[in-house]
Coordinates of C-alpha atoms in Angstrom, one line a residue:
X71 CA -44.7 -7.7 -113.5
X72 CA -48.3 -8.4 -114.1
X73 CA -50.5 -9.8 -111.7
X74 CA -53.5 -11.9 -111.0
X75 CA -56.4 -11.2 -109.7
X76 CA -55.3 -13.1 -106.4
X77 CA -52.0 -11.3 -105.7
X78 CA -48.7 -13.4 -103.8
X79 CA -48.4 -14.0 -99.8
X80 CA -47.1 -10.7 -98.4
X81 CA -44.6 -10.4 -95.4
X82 CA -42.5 -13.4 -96.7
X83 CA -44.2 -16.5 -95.5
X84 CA -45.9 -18.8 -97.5
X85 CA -49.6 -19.3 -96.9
X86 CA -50.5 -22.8 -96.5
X87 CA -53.4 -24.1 -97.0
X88 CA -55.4 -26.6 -95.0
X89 CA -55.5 -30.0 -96.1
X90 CA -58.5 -32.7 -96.6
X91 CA -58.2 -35.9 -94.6
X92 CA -59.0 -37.8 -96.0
X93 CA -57.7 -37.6 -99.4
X94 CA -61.2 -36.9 -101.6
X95 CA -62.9 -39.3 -103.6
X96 CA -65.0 -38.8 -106.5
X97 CA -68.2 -40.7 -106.9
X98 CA -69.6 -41.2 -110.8
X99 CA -73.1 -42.2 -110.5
X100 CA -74.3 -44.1 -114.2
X101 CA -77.8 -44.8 -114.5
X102 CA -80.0 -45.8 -117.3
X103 CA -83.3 -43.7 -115.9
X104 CA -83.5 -40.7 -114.1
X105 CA -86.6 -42.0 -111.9
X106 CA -84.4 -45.3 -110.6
X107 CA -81.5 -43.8 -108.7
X108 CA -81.5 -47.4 -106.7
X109 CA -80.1 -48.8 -110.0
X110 CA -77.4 -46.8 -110.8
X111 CA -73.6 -47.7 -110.6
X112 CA -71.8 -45.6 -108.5
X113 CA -68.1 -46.0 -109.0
X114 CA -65.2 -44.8 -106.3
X115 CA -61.9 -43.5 -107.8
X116 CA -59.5 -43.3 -104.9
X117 CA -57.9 -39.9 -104.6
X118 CA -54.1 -40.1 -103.8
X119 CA -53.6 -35.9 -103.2
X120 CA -55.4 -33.2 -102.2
X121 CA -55.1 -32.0 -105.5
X122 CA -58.8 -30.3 -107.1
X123 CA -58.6 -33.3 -109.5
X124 CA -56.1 -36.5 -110.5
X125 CA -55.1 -34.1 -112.7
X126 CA -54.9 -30.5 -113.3
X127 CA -53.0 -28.5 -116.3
X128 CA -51.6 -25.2 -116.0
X129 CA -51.9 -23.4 -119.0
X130 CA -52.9 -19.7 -119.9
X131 CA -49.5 -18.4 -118.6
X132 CA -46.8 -18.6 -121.3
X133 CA -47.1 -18.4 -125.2
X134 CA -43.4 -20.9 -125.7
X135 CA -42.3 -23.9 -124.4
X136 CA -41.9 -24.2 -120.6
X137 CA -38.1 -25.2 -120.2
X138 CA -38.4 -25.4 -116.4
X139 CA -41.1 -25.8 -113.7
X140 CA -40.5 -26.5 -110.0
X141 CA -42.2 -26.9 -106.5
X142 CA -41.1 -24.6 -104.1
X143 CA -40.0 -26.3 -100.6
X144 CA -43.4 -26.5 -98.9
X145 CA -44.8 -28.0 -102.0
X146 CA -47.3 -25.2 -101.6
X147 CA -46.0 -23.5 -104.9
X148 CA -44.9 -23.5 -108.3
X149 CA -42.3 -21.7 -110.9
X150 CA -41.8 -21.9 -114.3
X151 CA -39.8 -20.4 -117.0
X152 CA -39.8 -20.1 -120.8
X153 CA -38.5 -19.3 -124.1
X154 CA -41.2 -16.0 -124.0
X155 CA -38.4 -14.8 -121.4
X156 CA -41.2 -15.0 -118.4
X157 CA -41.4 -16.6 -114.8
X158 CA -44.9 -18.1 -113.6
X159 CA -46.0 -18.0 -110.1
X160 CA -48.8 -21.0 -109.6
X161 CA -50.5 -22.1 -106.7
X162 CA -50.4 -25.7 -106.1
X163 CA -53.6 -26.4 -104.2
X164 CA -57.4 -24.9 -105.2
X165 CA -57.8 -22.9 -106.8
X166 CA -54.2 -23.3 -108.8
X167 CA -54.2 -20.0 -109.5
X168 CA -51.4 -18.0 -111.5
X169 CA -50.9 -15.5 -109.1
X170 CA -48.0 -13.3 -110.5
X171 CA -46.5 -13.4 -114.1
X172 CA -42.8 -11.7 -114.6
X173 CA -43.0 -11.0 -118.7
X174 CA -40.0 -10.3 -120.2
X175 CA -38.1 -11.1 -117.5
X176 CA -35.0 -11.3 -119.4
X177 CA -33.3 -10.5 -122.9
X178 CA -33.5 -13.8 -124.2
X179 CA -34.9 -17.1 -122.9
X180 CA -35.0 -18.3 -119.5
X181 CA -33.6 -21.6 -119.4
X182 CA -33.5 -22.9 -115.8
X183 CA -34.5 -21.7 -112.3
X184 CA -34.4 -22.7 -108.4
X185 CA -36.3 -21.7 -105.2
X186 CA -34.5 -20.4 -103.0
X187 CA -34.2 -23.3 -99.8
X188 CA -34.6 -20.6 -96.7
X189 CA -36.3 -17.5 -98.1
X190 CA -38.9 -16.2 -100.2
X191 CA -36.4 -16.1 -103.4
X192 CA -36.0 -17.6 -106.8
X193 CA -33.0 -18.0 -108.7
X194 CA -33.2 -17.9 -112.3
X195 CA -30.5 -18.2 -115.5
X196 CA -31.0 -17.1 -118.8
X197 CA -29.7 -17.4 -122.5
X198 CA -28.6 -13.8 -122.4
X199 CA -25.4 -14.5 -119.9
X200 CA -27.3 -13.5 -116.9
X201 CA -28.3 -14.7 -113.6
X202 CA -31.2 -13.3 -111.9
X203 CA -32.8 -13.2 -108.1
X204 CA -36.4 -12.2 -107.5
X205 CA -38.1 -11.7 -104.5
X206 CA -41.1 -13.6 -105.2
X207 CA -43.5 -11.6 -102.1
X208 CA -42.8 -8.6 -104.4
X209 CA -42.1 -9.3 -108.1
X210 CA -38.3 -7.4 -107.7
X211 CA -35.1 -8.0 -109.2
X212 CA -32.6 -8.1 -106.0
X213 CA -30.1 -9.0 -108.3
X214 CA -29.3 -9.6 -111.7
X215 CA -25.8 -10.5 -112.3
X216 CA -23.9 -10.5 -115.6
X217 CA -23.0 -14.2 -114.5
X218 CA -21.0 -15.8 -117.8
X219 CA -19.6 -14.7 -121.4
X220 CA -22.1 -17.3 -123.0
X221 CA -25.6 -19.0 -122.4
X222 CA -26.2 -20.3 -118.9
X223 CA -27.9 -23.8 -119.1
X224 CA -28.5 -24.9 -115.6
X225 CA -28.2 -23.9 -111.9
X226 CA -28.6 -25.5 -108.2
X227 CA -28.4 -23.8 -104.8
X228 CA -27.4 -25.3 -101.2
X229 CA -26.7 -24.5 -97.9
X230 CA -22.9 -24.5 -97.4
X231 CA -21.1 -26.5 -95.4
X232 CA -23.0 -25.9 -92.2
X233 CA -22.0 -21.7 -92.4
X234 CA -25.9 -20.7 -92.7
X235 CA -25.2 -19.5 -96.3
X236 CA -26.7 -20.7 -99.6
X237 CA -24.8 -21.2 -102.0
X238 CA -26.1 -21.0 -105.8
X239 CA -24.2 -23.1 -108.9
X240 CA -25.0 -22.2 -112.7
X241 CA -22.9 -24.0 -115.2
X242 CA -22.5 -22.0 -119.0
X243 CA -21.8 -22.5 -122.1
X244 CA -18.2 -20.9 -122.0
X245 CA -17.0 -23.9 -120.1
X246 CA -17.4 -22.8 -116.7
X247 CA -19.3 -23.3 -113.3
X248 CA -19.4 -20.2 -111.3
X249 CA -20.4 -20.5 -107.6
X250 CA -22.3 -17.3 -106.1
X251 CA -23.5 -15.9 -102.7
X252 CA -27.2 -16.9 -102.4
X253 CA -29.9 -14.7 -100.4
X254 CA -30.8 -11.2 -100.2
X255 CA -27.4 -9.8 -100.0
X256 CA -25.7 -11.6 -102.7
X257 CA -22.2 -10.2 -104.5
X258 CA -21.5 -9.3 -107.5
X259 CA -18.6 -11.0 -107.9
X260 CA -18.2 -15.2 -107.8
X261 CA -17.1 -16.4 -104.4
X262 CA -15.1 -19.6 -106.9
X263 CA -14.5 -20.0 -110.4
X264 CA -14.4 -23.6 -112.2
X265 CA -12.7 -24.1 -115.1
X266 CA -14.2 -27.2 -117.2
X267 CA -12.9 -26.8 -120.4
X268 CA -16.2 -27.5 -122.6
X269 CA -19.5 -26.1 -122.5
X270 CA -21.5 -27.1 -118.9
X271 CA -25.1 -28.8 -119.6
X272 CA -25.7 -29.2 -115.8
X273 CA -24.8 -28.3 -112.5
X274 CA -26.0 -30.5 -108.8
X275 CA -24.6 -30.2 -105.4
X276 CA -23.6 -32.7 -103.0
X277 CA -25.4 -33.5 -100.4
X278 CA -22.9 -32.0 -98.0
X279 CA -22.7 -29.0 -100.3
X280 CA -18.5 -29.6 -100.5
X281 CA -18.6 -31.2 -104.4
X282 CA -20.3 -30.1 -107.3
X283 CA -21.2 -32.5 -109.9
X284 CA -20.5 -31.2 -113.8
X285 CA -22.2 -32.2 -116.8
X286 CA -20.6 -31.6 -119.5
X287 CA -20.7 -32.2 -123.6
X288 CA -17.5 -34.4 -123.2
X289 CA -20.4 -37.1 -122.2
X290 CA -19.1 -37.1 -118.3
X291 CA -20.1 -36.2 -115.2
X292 CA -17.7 -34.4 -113.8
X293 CA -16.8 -34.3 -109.7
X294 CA -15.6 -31.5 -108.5
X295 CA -14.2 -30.8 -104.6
X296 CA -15.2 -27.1 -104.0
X297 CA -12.7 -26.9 -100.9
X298 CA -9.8 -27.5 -103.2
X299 CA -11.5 -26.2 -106.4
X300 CA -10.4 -29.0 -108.6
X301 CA -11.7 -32.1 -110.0
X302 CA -11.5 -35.4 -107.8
X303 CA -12.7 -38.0 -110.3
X304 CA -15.6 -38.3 -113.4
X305 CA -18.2 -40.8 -113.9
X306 CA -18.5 -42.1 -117.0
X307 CA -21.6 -44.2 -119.0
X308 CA -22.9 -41.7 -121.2
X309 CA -22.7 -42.0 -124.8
X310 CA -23.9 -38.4 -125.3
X311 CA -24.1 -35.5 -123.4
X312 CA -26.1 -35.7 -119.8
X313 CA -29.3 -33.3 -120.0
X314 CA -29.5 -32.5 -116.4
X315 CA -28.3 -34.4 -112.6
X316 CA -30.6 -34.6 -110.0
X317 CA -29.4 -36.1 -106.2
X318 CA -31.4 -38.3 -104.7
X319 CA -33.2 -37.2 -101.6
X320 CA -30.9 -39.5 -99.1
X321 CA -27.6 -38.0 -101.1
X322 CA -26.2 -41.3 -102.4
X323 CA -27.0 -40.9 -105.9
X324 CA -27.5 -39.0 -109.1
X325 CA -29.8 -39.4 -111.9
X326 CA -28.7 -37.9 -115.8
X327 CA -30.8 -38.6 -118.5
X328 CA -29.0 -38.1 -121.9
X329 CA -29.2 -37.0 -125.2
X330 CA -28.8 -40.9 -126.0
X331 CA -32.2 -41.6 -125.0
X332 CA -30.4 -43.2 -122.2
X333 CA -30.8 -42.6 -118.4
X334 CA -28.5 -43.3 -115.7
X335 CA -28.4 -43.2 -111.6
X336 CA -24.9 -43.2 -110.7
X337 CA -23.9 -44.0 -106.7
X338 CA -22.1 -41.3 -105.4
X339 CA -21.3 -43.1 -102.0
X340 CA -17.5 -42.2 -100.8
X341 CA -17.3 -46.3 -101.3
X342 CA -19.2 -47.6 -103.9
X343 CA -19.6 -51.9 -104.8
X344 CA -19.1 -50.8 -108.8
X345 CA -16.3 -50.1 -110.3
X346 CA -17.6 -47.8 -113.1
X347 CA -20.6 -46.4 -110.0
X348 CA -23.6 -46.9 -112.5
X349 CA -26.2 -47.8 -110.1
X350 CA -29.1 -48.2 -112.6
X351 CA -29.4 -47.5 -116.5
X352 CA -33.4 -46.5 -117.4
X353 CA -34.6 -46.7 -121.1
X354 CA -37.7 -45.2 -122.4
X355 CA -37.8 -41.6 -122.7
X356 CA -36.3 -40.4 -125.9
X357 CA -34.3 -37.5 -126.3
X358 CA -35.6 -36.8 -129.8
X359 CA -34.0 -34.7 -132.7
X360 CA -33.4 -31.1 -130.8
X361 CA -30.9 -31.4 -128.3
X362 CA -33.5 -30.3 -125.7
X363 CA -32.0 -30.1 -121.9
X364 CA -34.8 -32.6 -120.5
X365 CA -34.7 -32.5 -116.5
X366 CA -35.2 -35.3 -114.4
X367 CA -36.3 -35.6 -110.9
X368 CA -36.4 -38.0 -107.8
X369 CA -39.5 -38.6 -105.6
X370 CA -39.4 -37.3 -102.4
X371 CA -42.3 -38.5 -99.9
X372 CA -41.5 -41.9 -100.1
X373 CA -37.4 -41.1 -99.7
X374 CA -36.6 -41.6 -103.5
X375 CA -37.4 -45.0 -104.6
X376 CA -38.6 -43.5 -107.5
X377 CA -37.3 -41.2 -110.6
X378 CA -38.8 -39.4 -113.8
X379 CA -37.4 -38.4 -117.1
X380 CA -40.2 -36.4 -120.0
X381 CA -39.5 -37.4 -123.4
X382 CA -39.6 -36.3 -126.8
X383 CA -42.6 -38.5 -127.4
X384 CA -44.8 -36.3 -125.2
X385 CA -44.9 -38.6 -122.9
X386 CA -43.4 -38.9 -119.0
X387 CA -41.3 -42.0 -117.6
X388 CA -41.7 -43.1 -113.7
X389 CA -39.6 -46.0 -112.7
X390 CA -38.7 -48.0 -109.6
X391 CA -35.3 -47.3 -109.1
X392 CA -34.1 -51.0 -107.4
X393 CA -36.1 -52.6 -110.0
X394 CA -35.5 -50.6 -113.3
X395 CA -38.9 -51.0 -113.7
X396 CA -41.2 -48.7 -115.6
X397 CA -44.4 -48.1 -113.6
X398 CA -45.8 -45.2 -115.5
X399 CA -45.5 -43.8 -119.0
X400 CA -47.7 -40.7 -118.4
X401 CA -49.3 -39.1 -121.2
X402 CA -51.3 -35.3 -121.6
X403 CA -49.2 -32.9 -123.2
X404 CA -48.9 -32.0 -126.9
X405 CA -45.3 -31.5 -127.3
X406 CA -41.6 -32.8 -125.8
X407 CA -41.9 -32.9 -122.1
X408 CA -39.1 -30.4 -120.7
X409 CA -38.7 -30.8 -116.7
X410 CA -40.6 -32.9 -114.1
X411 CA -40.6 -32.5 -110.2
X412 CA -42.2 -34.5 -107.4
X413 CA -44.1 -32.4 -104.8
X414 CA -41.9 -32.8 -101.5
X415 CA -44.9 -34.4 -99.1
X416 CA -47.3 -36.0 -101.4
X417 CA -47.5 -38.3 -104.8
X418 CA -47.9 -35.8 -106.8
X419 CA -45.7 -35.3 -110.4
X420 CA -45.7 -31.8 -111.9
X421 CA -45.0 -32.0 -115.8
X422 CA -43.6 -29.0 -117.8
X423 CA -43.3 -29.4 -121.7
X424 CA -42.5 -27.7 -125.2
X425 CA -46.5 -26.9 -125.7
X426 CA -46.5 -24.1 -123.0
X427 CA -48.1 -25.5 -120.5
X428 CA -47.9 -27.9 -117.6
X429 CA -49.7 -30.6 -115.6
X430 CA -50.2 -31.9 -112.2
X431 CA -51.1 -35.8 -111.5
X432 CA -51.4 -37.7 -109.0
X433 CA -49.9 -40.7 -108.6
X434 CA -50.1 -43.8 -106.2
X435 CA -48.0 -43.9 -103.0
X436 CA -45.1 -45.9 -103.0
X437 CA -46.3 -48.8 -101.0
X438 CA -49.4 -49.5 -103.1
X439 CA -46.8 -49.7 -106.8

């Protein structure tokens, strides 16, 4: 592990730093002289964040695409993995630095990853059958698990079923979803074994943590009840297999963009008004030519009401969810846009994409769209 000149919070607690309030504002003064200040236009852009600037990219870190970035749970920091086989520690607040940089992390590229929800931990899967678990305060491996016989495309943690334990979900290529002891003490050994019958594209718990939600290349969503380890129904509605599944912060639904170009939000309710549970169906980010896992996300400081999906088109989708409706189409990177995530307390989108760097914008609150 190599680090920055600024090196990660020690003793395991996250150091948090002190926000503006107000949100800042910057002030461009125009003039046309230099000795008549009185006539100068001074314009007011409304900050939204205490973000250094609307927006800030990340870049410097990796030298492939970044296939996964996330926010940890304070919102305080960020992760990211890449093809290069390395994990990126960032702060999210001035000055953004990139504190800690795990190179060659793993044998072959890193394909998705997960903060741990208690603890100072990140989970992480990679193309070479194996899942990992770092203690970020240090740099260490705790763990790295020879999880599955092929690639390892996605995984999600929880806290299960009220016992104090997280539990962590990757989903593989061999047709599988294995379910692991999360934390510092984790097994070798899977604590429940899912048989799915074709490669997995994406894993997501339930709300409750007792069902796992399967994507799959069959073009389903699969629902499985971890108490009785089977399947207890599928949602259908894709034409092509779902990317990723995200839950929405209130647990009702889950949003799956697709290698159709097409997104959906299924409702996930124990009782739902539709018959086939498609809640929404969201066009504008395209998938593109290379079978890329895009990853979607779901606001979370204004309680979901809005999603995002990056695109093939370098570009980044925000919609309203109850209206469909496209608020933002977000542009700034230079290649396919690979993963998004909303900061947990404020309006703030982080961006990950194909041209090895990310970006962080702000957006407007809820009630002001």
């Amino acid at each position: 592990m190599s680090k920055r000149s600024l090196s990660p919070p020690v003793g395991g607690a996250l150091i948090k730093k002190a926000r503006a309030t107000p949100p800042p504002s910057n002030q461009i003064v125009i003039s046309s002289s230099n000795d008549d200040r009185n006539k100068g236009l001074v314009r007011t852009v409304q900050r939204t964040s205490n973000l250094e600037a609307p927006i800030v990219s990340l870049s410097g870190a990796h030298s492939a695409e970044i296939l996964s970035c996330r926010f940890d749970p304070s919102g305080q920091n960020i992760a990211a993995c890449s093809s290069d086989r390395g994990i990126s520690l960032w702060r999210t607040y001035p000055p953004n630095t990139n504190y800690a940089l795990l190179s060659s992390y793993a044998k072959a590229p890193i394909l998705d990853l997960q903060w741990s929800l208690y603890s100072q931990l990140l989970y992480s899967v990679s193309a070479d059958h194996t899942f990992t678990i770092t203690d970020v305060t240090t740099g260490d491996k705790l763990r790295r698990i020879r999880a599955h016989r092929e690639i390892i495309n996605s995984i999600d943690r929880t806290m299960g079923g009220g016992a104090g334990i997280e539990l962590v979900a990757t989903g593989s290529d061999d047709g599988t979803v294995k379910v692991w002891e999360g934390g510092d003490e984790a097994q070798k050994h899977p604590v429940a074994t899912l048989e799915i019958g074709c490669p997995v594209t994406a894993v997501c718990w339930s709300a409750d943590g007792n069902n796992i939600y399967v994507g799959a290349i069959d073009n389903e969503i699969h629902v499985y009840d971890l108490r009785k380890q089977e399947e207890v129904y599928s949602l259908t509605g894709h034409t092509d297999t779902p990317t990723s599944i995200s839950l929405s912060p209130d647990g009702n639904y889950i949003l799956s963009p697709s290698l159709s170009s097409q997104t959906l939000i299924h409702d996930v309710r124990p009782f739902s008004s539709s018959a086939n549970r498609i809640h929404r169906t969201l066009h504008g980010a395209p998938a593109g030519f290379e079978n890329t896992l895009l990853r979607g996300a779901w606001s979370k400081e204004d309680g979901g009401r809005r999603v995002a999906v990056g695109g093939a088109d370098r570009m980044v989708c925000i919609w309203e969810v109850e209206s469909s409706k496209l608020l933002y189409k977000l542009p700034g990177h230079k290649g396919t846009v690979t993963s998004v995530d909303f900061h947990p307390k404020e309006p703030i989108i982080l961006t990950g994409s194909k041209d090895g760097t990310m970006l962080l914008g702000e957006i407007e609150p809820a009630h002001a769209v």
